[in-house]
mmCIF file of C-alpha atoms and ligand atoms in Angstrom:
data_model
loop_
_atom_site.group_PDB
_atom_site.id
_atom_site.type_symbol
_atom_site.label_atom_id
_atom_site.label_comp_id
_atom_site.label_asym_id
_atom_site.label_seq_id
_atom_site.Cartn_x
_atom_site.Cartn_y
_atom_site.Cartn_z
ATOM 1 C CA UNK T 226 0.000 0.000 0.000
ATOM 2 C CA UNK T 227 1.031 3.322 -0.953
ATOM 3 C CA UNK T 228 -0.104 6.664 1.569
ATOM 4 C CA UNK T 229 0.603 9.901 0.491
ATOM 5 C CA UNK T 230 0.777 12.638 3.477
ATOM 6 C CA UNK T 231 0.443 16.325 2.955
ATOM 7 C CA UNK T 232 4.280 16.588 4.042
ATOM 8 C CA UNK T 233 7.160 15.089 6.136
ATOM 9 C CA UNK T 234 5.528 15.846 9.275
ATOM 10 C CA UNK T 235 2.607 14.003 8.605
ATOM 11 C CA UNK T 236 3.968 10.843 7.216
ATOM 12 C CA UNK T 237 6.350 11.221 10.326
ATOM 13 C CA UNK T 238 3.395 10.609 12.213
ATOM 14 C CA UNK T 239 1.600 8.027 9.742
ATOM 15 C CA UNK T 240 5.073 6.150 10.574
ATOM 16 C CA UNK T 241 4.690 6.776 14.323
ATOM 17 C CA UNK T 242 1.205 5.687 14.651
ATOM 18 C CA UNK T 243 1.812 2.348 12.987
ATOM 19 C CA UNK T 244 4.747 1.794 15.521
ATOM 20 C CA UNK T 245 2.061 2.510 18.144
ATOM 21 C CA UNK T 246 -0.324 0.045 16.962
ATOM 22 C CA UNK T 247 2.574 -2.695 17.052
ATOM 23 C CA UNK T 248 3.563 -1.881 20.168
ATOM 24 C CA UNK T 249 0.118 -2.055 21.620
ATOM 25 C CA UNK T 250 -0.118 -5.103 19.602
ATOM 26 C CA UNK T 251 2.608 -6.543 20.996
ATOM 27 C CA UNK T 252 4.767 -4.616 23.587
ATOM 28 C CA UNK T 253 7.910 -6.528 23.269
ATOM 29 C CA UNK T 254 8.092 -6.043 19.501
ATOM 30 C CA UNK T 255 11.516 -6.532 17.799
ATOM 31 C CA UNK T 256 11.759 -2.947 15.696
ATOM 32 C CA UNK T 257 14.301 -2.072 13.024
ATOM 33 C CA UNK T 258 14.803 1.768 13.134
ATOM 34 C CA UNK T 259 16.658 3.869 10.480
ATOM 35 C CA UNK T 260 18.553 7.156 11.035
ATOM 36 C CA UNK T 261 18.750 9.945 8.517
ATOM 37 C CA UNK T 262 16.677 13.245 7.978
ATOM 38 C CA UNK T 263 13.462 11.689 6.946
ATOM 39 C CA UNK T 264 12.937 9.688 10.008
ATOM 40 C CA UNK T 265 12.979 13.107 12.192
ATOM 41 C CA UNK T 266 9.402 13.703 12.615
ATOM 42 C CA UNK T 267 8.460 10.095 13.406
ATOM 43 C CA UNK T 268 10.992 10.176 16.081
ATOM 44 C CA UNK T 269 9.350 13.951 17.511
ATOM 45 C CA UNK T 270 6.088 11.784 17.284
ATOM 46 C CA UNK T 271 7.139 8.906 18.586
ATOM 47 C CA UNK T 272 8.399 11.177 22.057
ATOM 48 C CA UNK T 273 4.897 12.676 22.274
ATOM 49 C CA UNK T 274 2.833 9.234 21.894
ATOM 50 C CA UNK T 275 5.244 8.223 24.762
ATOM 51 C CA UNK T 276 5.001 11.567 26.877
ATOM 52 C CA UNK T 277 1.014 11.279 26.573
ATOM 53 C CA UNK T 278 1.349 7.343 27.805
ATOM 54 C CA UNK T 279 -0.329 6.324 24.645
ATOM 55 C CA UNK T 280 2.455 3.681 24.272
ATOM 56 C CA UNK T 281 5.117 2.454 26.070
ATOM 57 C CA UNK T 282 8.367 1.554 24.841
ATOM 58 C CA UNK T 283 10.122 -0.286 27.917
ATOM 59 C CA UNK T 284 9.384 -3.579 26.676
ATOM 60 C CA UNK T 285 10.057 -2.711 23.292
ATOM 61 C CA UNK T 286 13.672 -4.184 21.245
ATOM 62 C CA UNK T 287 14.815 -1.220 19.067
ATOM 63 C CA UNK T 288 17.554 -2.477 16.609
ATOM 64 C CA UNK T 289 19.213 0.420 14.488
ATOM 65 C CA UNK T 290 19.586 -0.429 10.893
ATOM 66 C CA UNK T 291 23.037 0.682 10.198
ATOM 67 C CA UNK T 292 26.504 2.624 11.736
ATOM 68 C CA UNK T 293 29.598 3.981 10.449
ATOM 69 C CA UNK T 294 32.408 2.356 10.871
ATOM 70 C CA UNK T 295 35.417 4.157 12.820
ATOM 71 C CA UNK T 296 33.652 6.549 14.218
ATOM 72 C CA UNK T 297 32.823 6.752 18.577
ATOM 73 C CA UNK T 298 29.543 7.001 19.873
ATOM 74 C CA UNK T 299 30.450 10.370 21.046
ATOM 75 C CA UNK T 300 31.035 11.394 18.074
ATOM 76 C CA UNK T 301 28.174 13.687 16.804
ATOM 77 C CA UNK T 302 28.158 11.966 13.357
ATOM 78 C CA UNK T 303 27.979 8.508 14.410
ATOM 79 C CA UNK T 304 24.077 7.081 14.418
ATOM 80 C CA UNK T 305 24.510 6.320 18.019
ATOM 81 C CA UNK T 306 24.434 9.982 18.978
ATOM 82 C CA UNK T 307 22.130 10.604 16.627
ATOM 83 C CA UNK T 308 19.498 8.007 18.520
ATOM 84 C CA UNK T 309 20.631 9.930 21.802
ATOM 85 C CA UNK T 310 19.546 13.039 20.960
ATOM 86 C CA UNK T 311 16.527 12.471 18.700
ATOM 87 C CA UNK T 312 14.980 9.561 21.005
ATOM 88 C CA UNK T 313 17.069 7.407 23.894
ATOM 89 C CA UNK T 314 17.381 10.842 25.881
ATOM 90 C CA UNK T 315 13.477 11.361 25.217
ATOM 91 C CA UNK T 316 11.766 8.607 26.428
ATOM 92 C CA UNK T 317 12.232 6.139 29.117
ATOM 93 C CA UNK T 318 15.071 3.800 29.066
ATOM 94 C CA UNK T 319 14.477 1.327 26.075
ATOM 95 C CA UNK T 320 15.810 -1.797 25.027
ATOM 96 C CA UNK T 321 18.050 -0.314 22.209
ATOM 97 C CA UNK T 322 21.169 -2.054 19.920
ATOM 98 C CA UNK T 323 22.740 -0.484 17.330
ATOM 99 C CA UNK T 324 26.541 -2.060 15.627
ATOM 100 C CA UNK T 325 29.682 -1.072 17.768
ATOM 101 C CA UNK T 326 31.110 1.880 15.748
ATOM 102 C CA UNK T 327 34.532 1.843 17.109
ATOM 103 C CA UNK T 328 35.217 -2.326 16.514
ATOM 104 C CA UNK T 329 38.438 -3.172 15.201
ATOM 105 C CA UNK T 330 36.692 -6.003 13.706
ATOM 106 C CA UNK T 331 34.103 -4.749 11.473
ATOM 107 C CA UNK T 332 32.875 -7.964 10.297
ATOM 108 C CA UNK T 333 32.926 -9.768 13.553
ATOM 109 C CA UNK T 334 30.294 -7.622 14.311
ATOM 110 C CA UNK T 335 28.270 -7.707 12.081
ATOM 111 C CA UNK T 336 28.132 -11.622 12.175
ATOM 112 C CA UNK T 337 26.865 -10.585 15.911
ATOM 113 C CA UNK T 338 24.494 -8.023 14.943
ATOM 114 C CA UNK T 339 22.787 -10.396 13.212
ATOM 115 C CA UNK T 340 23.244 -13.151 15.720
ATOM 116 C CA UNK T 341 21.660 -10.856 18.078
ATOM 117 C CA UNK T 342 18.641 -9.963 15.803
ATOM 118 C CA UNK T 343 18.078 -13.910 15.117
ATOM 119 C CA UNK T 344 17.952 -14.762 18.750
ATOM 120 C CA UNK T 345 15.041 -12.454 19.113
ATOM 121 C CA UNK T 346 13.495 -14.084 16.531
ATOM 122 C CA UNK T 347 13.880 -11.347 13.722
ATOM 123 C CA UNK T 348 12.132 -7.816 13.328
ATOM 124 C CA UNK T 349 7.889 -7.585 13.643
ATOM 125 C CA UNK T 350 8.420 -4.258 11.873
ATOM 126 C CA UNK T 351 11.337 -2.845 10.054
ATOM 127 C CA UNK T 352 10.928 0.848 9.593
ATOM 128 C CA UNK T 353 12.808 2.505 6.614
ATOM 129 C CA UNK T 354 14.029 5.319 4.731
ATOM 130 C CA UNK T 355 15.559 5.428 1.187
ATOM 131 C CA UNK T 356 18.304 6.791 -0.344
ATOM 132 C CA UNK T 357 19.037 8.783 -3.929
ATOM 133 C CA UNK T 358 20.306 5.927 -5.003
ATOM 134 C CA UNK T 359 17.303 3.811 -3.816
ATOM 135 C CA UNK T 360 19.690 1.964 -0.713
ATOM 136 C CA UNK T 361 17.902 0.675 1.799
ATOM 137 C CA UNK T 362 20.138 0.711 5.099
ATOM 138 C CA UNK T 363 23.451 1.021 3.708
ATOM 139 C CA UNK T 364 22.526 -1.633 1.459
ATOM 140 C CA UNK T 365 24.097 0.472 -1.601
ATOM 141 C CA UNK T 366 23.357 -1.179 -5.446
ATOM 142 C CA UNK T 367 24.751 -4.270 -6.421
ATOM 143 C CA UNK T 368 24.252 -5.493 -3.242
ATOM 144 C CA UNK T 369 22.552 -8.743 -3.255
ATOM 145 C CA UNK T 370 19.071 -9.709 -2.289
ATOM 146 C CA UNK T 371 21.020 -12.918 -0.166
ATOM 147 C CA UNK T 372 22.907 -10.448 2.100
ATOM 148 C CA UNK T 373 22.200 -10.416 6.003
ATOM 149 C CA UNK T 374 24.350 -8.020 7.916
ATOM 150 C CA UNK T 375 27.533 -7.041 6.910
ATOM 151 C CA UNK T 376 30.246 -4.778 6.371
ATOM 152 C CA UNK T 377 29.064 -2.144 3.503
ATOM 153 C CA UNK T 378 31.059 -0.160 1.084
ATOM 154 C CA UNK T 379 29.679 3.456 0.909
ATOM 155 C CA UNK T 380 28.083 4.290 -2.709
ATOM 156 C CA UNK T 381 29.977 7.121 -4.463
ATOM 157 C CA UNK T 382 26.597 9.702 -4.435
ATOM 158 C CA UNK T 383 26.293 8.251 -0.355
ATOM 159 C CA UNK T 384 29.646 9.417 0.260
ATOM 160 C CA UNK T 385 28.753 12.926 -1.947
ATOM 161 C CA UNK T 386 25.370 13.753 -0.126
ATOM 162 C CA UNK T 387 27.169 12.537 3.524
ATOM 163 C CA UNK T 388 30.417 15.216 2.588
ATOM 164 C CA UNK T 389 27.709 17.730 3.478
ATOM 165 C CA UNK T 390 27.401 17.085 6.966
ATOM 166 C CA UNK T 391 30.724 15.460 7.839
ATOM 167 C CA UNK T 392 33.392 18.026 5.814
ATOM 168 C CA UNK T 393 36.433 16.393 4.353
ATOM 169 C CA UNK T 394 36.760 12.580 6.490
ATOM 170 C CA UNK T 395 33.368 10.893 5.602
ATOM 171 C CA UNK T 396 33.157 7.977 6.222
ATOM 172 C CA UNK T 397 33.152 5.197 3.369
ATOM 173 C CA UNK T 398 32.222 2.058 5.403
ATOM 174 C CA UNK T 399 29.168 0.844 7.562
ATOM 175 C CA UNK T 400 27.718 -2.167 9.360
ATOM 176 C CA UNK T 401 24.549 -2.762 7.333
ATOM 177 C CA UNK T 402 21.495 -5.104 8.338
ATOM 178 C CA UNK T 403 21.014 -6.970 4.496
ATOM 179 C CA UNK T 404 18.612 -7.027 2.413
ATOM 180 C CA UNK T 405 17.814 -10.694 3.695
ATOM 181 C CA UNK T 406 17.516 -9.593 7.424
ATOM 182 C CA UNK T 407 15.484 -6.653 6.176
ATOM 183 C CA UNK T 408 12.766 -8.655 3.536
ATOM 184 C CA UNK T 409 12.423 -11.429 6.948
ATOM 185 C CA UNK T 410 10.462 -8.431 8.956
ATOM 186 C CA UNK T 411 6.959 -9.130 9.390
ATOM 187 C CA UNK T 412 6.189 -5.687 8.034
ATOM 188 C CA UNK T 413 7.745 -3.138 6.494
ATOM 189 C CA UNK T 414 7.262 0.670 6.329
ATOM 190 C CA UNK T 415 9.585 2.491 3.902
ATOM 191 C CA UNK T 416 9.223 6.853 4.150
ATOM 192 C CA UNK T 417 10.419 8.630 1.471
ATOM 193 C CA UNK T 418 9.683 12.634 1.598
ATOM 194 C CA UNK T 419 11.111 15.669 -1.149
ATOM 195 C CA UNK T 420 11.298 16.518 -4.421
ATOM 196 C CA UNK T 421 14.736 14.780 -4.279
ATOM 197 C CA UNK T 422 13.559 11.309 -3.724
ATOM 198 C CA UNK T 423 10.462 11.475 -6.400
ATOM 199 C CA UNK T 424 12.478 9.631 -9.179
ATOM 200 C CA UNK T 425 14.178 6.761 -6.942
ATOM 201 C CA UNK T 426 10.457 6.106 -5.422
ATOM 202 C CA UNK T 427 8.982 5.287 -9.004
ATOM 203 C CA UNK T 428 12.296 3.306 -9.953
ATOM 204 C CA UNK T 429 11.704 1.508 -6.569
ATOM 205 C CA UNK T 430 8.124 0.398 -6.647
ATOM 206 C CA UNK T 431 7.036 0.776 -10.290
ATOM 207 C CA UNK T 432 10.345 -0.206 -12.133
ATOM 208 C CA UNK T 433 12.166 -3.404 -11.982
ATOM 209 C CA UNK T 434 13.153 -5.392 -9.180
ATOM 210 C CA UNK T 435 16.931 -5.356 -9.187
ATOM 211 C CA UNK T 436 19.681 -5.238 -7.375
ATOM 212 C CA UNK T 437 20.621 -1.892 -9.003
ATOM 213 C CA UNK T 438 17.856 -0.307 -7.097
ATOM 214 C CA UNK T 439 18.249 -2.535 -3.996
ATOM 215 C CA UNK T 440 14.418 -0.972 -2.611
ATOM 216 C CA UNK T 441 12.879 -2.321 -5.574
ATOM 217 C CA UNK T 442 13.060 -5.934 -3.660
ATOM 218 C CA UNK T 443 10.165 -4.629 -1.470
ATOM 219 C CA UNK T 444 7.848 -4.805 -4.115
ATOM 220 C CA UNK T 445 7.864 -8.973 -3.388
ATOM 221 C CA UNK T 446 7.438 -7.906 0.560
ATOM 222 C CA UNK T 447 3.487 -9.168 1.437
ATOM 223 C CA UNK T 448 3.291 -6.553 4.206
ATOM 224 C CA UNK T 449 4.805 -3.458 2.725
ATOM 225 C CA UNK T 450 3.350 0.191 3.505
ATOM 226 C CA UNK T 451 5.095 2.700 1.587
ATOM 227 C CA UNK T 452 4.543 6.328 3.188
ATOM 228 C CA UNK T 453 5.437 9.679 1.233
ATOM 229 C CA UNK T 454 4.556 13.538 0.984
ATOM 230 C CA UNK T 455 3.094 15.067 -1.655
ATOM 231 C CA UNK T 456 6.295 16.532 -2.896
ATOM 232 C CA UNK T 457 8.084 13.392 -3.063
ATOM 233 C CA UNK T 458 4.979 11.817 -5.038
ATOM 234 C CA UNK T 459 4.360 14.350 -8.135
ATOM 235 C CA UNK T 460 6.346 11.361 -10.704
ATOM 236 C CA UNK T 461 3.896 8.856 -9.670
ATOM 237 C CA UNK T 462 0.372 10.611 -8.716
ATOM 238 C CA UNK T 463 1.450 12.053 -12.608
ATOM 239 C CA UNK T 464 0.955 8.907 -14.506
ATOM 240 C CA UNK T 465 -0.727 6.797 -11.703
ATOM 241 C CA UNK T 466 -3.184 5.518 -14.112
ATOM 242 C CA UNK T 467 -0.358 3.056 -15.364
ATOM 243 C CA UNK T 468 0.330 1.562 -11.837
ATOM 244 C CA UNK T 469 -1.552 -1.210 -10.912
ATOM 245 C CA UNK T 470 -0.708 -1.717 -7.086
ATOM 246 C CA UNK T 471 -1.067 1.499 -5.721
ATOM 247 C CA UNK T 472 -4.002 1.520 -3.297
ATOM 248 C CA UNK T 473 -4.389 4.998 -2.340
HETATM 249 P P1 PGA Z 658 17.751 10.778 4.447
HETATM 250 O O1 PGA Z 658 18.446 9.379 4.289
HETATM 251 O O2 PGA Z 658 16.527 10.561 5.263
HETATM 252 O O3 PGA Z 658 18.746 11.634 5.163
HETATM 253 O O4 PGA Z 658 17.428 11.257 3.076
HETATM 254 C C1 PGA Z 658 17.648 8.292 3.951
HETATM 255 C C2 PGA Z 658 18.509 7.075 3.748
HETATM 256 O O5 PGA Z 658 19.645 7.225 3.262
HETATM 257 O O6 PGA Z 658 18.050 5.962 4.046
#
């Protein structure tokens, strides 16, 4: 299913208000988070749900998609602070795992990271955002639809957009969950909001599924909710006659 929101905020909330429903659902749900500038608003709605006590998120197992490599949590770039500062320091304390950033042994961990998702028997709900390039995670293209976590080589146009935020040292590797670990979540919720990400969202869902465009593999997900604005839908409300999926 395809929503369209009026803008980020909104399908910041759409996103937050399905998390709810799991979590009432099921309080000790296993939930893949993603980091990134999209996934801002769910997160301010997500503190508010918890602030009113509309959910609770003690029981809840948050697992963080994706890190940087080499970089400390401390470090304001590294997805661990981000988590700090957009939800951990928020709400009460939560069940939260995210890769090691400083490991010497990149891989090591993330065999772990996905020995540690396994043992809790895999995500209910995997939350997503998606990238220029149409990544999913760090899951850059070429990467194949068999990968479970691993140790990701940054995408060229990744490293470009990142050089924004992080000056001159960006980081070019990451601990990934794969597109394996990803497509085994009960349900999945992919957000994509802008102008920006307008093209990759019609090569994603109404183009072919390759590993080129490594979101296009959601289109074979049964429990897929796709949530954008209405800037980031203008290719595909255009010529939405041709699509035959989208259940608006
Ligand atoms: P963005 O990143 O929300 O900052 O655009 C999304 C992603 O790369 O998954």
């Amino acid at each position: 299913m395809i929503k369209i929101e009026k803008n980020s905020k909104m399908v910041g909330f759409s996103a937050a208000t399905i998390i709810a429903r799991q979590l009432i659902k099921k309080p000790n749900s296993v939930i893949a988070i993603p980091t990134g500038t999209t996934p801002i608003p769910m997160y301010e709605a997500i503190v508010k749900l918890v602030e009113h006590r509309i959910i609770f998120t003690q029981k809840a197992r948050f697992f963080n998609l994706d890190e940087y490599v080499g970089l400390t949590r401390e470090n304001p770039m590294s997805y661990a602070y981000y988590m700090k500062k957009h939800l951990l320091s928020k709400i009460e304390k939560v069940q939260h795992d995210i890769p090691s950033t400083d490991t010497r042994n990149p891989e090591e961990e993330a065999n772990n990271y996905e020995k540690r998702i396994e043992k809790v028997g895999g995500f209910d709900l995997c939350l997503l955002g998606i990238g220029v390039d149409g990544h999913i995670g760090f899951n850059e293209p070429g990467t194949p639809f068999s990968s479970i976590t691993h140790v990701a080589h940054l995408h060229p146009s990744t490293i470009k957009r990142n050089s924004k935020e992080f000056g001159k040292t960006v980081p070019d590797i990451a601990i990934t969950v794969g597109i394996k670990t990803i497509m085994k979540s009960r349900s999945i919720v992919l957000m994509a909001t802008g102008t920006e990400k307008s093209k990759i969202l019609k090569d994603a869902f109404w183009g072919e599924v390759t590993p080129d465009v490594p979101a296009s593999v959601l289109q074979l997900h049964p429990n897929l909710t796709v949530l954008v604005d209405e800037k980031c839908a203008t290719e595909i409300t255009s010529s939405a006659n041709d699509f035959h999926w989208m259940n608006l």
